Coordinates of C-alpha atoms in Angstrom, one line a residue:
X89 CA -20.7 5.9 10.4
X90 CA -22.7 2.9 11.1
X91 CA -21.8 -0.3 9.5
X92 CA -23.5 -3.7 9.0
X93 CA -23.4 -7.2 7.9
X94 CA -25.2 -8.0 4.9
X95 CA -25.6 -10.9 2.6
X96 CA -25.2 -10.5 -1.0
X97 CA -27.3 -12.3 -4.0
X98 CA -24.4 -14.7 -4.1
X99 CA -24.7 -15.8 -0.4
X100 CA -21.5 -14.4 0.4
X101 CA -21.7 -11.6 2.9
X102 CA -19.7 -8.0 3.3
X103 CA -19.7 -4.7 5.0
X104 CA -22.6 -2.4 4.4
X105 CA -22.3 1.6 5.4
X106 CA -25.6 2.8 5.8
X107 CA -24.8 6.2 5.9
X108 CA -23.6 5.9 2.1
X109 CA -25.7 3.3 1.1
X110 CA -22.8 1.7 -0.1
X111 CA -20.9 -1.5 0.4
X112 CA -17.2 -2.9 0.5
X113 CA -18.3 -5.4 -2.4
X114 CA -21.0 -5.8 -4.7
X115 CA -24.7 -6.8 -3.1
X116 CA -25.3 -8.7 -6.8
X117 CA -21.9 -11.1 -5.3
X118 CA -19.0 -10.3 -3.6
X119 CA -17.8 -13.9 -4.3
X120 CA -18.9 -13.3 -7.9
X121 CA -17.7 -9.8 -8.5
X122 CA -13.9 -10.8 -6.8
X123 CA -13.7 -13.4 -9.3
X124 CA -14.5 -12.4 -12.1
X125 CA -13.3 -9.1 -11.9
X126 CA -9.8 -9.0 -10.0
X127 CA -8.7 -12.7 -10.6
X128 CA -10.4 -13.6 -14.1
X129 CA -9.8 -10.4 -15.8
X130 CA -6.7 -9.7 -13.5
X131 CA -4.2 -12.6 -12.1
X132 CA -5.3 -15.4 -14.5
X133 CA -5.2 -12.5 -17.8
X134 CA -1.8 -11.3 -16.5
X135 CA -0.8 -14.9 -15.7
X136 CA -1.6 -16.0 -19.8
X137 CA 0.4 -12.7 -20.9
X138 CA 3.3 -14.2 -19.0
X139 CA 2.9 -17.5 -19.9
X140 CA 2.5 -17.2 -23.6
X141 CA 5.5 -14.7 -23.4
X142 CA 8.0 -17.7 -21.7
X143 CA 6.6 -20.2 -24.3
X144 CA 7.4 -17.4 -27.3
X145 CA 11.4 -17.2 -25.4
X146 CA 11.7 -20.6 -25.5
X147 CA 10.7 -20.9 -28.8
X148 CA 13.7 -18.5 -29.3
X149 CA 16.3 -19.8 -26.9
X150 CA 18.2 -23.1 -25.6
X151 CA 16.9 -21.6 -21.9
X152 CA 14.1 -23.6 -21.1
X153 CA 11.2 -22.4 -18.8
X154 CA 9.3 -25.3 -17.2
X155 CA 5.9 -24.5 -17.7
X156 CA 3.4 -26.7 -16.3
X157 CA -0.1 -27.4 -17.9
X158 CA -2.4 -24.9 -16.0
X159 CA 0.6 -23.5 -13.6
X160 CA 3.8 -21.2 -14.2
X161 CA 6.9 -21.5 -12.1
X162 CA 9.8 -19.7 -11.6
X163 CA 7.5 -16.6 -12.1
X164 CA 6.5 -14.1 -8.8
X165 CA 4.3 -11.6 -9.2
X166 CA 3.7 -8.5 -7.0
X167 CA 0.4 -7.1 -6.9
X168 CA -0.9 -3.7 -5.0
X169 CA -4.6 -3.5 -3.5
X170 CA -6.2 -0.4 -3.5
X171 CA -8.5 -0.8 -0.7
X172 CA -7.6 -4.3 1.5
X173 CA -10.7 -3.8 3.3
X174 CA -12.3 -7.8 4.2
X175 CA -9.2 -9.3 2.6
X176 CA -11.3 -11.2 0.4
X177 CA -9.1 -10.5 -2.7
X178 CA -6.4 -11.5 -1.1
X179 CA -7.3 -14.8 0.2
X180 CA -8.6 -15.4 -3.5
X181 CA -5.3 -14.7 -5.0
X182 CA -3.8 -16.6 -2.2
X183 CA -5.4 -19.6 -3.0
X184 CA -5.5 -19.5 -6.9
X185 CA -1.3 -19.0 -6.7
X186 CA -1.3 -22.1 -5.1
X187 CA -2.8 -23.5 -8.0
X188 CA -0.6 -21.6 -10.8
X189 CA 2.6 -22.1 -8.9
X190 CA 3.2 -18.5 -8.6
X191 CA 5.1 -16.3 -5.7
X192 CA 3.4 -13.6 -5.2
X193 CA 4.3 -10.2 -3.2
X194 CA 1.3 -8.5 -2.0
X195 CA 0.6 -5.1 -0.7
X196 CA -2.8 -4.2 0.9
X197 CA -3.5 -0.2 1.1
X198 CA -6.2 0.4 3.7
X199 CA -6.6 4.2 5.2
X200 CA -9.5 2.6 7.8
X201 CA -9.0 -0.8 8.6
X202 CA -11.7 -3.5 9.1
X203 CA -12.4 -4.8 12.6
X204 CA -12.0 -8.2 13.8
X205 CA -15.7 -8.3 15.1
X206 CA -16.5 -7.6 11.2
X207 CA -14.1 -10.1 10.0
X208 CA -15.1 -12.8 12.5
X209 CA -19.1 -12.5 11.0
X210 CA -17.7 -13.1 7.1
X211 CA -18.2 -16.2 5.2
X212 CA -15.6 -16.4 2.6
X213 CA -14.2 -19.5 4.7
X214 CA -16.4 -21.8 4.2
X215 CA -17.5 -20.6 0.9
X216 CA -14.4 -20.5 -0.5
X217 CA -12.2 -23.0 1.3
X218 CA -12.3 -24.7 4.7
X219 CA -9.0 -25.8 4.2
X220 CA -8.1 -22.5 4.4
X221 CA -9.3 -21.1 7.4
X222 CA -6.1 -20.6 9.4
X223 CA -4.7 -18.6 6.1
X224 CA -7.6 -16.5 6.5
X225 CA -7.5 -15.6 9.9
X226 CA -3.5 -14.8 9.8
X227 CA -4.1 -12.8 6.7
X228 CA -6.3 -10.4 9.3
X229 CA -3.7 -11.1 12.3
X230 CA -0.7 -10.1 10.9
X231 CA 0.8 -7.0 11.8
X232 CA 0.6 -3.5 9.5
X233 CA 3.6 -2.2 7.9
X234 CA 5.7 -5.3 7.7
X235 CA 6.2 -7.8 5.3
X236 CA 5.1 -11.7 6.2
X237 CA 5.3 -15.0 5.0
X238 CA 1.7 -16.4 4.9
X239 CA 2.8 -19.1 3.0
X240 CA 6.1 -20.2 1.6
X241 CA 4.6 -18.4 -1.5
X242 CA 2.4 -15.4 -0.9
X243 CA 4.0 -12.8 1.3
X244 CA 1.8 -10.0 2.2
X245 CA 2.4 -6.3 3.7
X246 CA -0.4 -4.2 5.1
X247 CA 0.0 -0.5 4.5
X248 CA -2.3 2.0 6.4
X249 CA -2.5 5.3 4.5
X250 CA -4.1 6.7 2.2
X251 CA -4.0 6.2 -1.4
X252 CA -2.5 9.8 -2.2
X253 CA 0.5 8.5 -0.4
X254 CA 1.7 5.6 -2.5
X255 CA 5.2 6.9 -3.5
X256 CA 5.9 3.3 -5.2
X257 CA 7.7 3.7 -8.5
X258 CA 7.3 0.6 -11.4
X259 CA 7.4 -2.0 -8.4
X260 CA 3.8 -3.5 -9.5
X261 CA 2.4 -6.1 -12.3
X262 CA -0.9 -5.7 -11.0
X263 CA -3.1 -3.1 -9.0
X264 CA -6.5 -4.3 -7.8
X265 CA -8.5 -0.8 -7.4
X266 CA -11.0 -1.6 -5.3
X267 CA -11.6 1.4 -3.7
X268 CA -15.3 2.8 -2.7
X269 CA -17.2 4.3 -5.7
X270 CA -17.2 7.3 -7.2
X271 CA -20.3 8.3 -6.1
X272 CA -19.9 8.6 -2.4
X273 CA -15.5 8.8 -3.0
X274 CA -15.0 11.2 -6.2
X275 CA -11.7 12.2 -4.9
X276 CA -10.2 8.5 -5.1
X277 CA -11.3 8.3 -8.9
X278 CA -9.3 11.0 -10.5
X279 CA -6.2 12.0 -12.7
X280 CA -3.9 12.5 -9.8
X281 CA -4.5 8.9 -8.3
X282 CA -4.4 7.3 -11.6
X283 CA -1.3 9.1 -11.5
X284 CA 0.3 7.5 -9.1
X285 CA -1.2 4.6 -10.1
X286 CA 0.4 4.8 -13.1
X287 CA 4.0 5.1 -11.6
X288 CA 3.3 2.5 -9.1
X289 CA 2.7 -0.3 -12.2
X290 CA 5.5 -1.7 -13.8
X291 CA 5.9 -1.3 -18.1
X292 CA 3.3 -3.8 -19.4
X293 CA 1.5 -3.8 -16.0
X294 CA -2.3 -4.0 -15.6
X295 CA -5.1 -2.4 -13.4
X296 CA -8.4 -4.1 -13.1
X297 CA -11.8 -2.1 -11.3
X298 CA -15.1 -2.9 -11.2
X299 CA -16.1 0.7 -12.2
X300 CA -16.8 1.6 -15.8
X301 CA -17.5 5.1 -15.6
X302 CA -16.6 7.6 -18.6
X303 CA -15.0 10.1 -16.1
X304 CA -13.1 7.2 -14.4
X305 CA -12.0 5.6 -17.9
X306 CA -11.0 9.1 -19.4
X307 CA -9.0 10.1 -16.1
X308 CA -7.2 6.8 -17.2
X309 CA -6.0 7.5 -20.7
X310 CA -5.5 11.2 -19.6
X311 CA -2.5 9.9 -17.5
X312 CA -0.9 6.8 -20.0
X313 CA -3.3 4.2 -19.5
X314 CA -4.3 2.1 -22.7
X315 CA -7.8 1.1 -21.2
X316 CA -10.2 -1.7 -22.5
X317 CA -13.7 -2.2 -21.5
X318 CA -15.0 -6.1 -20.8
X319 CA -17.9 -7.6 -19.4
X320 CA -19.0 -6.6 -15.9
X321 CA -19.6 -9.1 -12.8
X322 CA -23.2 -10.0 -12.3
X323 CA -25.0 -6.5 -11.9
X324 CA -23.0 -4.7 -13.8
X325 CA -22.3 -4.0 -17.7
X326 CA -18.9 -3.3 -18.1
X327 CA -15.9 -3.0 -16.1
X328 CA -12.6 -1.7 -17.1
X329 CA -9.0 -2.7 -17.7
X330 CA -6.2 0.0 -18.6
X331 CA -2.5 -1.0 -19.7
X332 CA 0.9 0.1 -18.9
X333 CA 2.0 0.2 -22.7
X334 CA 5.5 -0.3 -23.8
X335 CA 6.6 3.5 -25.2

């Protein structure tokens, strides 16, 4: 299918597939849409669950957590990526760890893998962080199927498959489900890969989309989610949340 660069309302760019008409992040703002809906509503919300649960066990015990202001330590947190695709999620939680003080284990699951040539015409560098720029690129240059060190704190592992064949069992605080939409991928948006969704989280894990679509909300709770709509990104209404409840 043919694919293109295009720029977003935001000024950050991403992959278009003309074919579908559809895109690997949102033309109102990839920048934004990342943001706001896989580190604001994900990392940083799971990060204030954790944090407010250390403060409430010191409260109750000599064990003393050191919790700086606006960072955690002693706290890793493994998150799973439904759809790695431009690695832009990934360099964003990269970077905001950094800033939290958190060690994070992340998995990237990506059936058809970006091309350099694609990667190479992105902008999230020097929107994002210049600084950065030799993180970015060995994000993209590691090799699939193996765990590495990016930094002393982030280790990443690129899995190509496809999302039916996550067999992971309550190894993940976090999924990112970033997969394409519903519209042109109906199969990735049902009970059976909630499902495994589902297994993959840990108890009291989250899962953050973009979509907010009735079928894709009641294919949640039909498999255990507890699911909570919130705002949308720019261009959009509502996005959704679900829960890994305590039974």
């Amino acid at each position: 299918m043919k694919r293109k660069i295009i720029t977003t309302s935001d000024g950050s760019k991403t992959i278009q597939i003309e074919d579908w008409n559809e895109q690997y992040h949102s033309i109102h703002g990839a920048l934004q849409e990342a943001n706001h809906v896989f580190l604001k509503h994900g990392l940083l919300f799971y990060s204030e669950v954790v944090s407010e649960s250390l403060k409430s066990k010191n409260r109750q015990s000599e064990h003393k957590y050191q919790i700086a202001q606006g960072s955690l330590s002693e706290v890793e947190v493994s998150v799973l990526e439904i759809g790695f695709g431009t690695g832009l999620n990934a360099f964003l939680t990269l970077i905001e760890a950094e800033k939290l003080k958190l060690d994070i284990d992340y998995v990237g699951v990506e059936a058809y893998p970006v091309q350099v040539k694609e990667i190479n015409q992105l902008n999230y560098v020097e929107l994002i962080s210049n600084n950065h720029k030799a993180i970015f690129d060995k994000l993209h240059d590691t090799s699939w199927e193996k765990p590495h060190h990016i930094t002393p704190n982030f280790q990443l592992e690129k899995q190509q498959k496809f999302f039916k064949e996550i067999t992971a069992k309550d190894k993940f605080d976090i999924i990112y489900f970033d997969a394409f939409g519903a519209r042109v991928q109906p199969d990735l948006w049902t009970e059976a890969i909630f499902e495994i969704m589902f297994n993959a989280l840990k108890e009291n894990g989250i899962l953050v989309t973009y979509s907010a679509k009735g079928s894709v909300r009641r294919a949640m709770q039909a498999v255990g989610f507890t699911v909570e709509r919130l705002p949308g990104p720019p261009g959009k209404r509502e996005m959704l949340r679900a829960r890994k409840m305590r039974e």
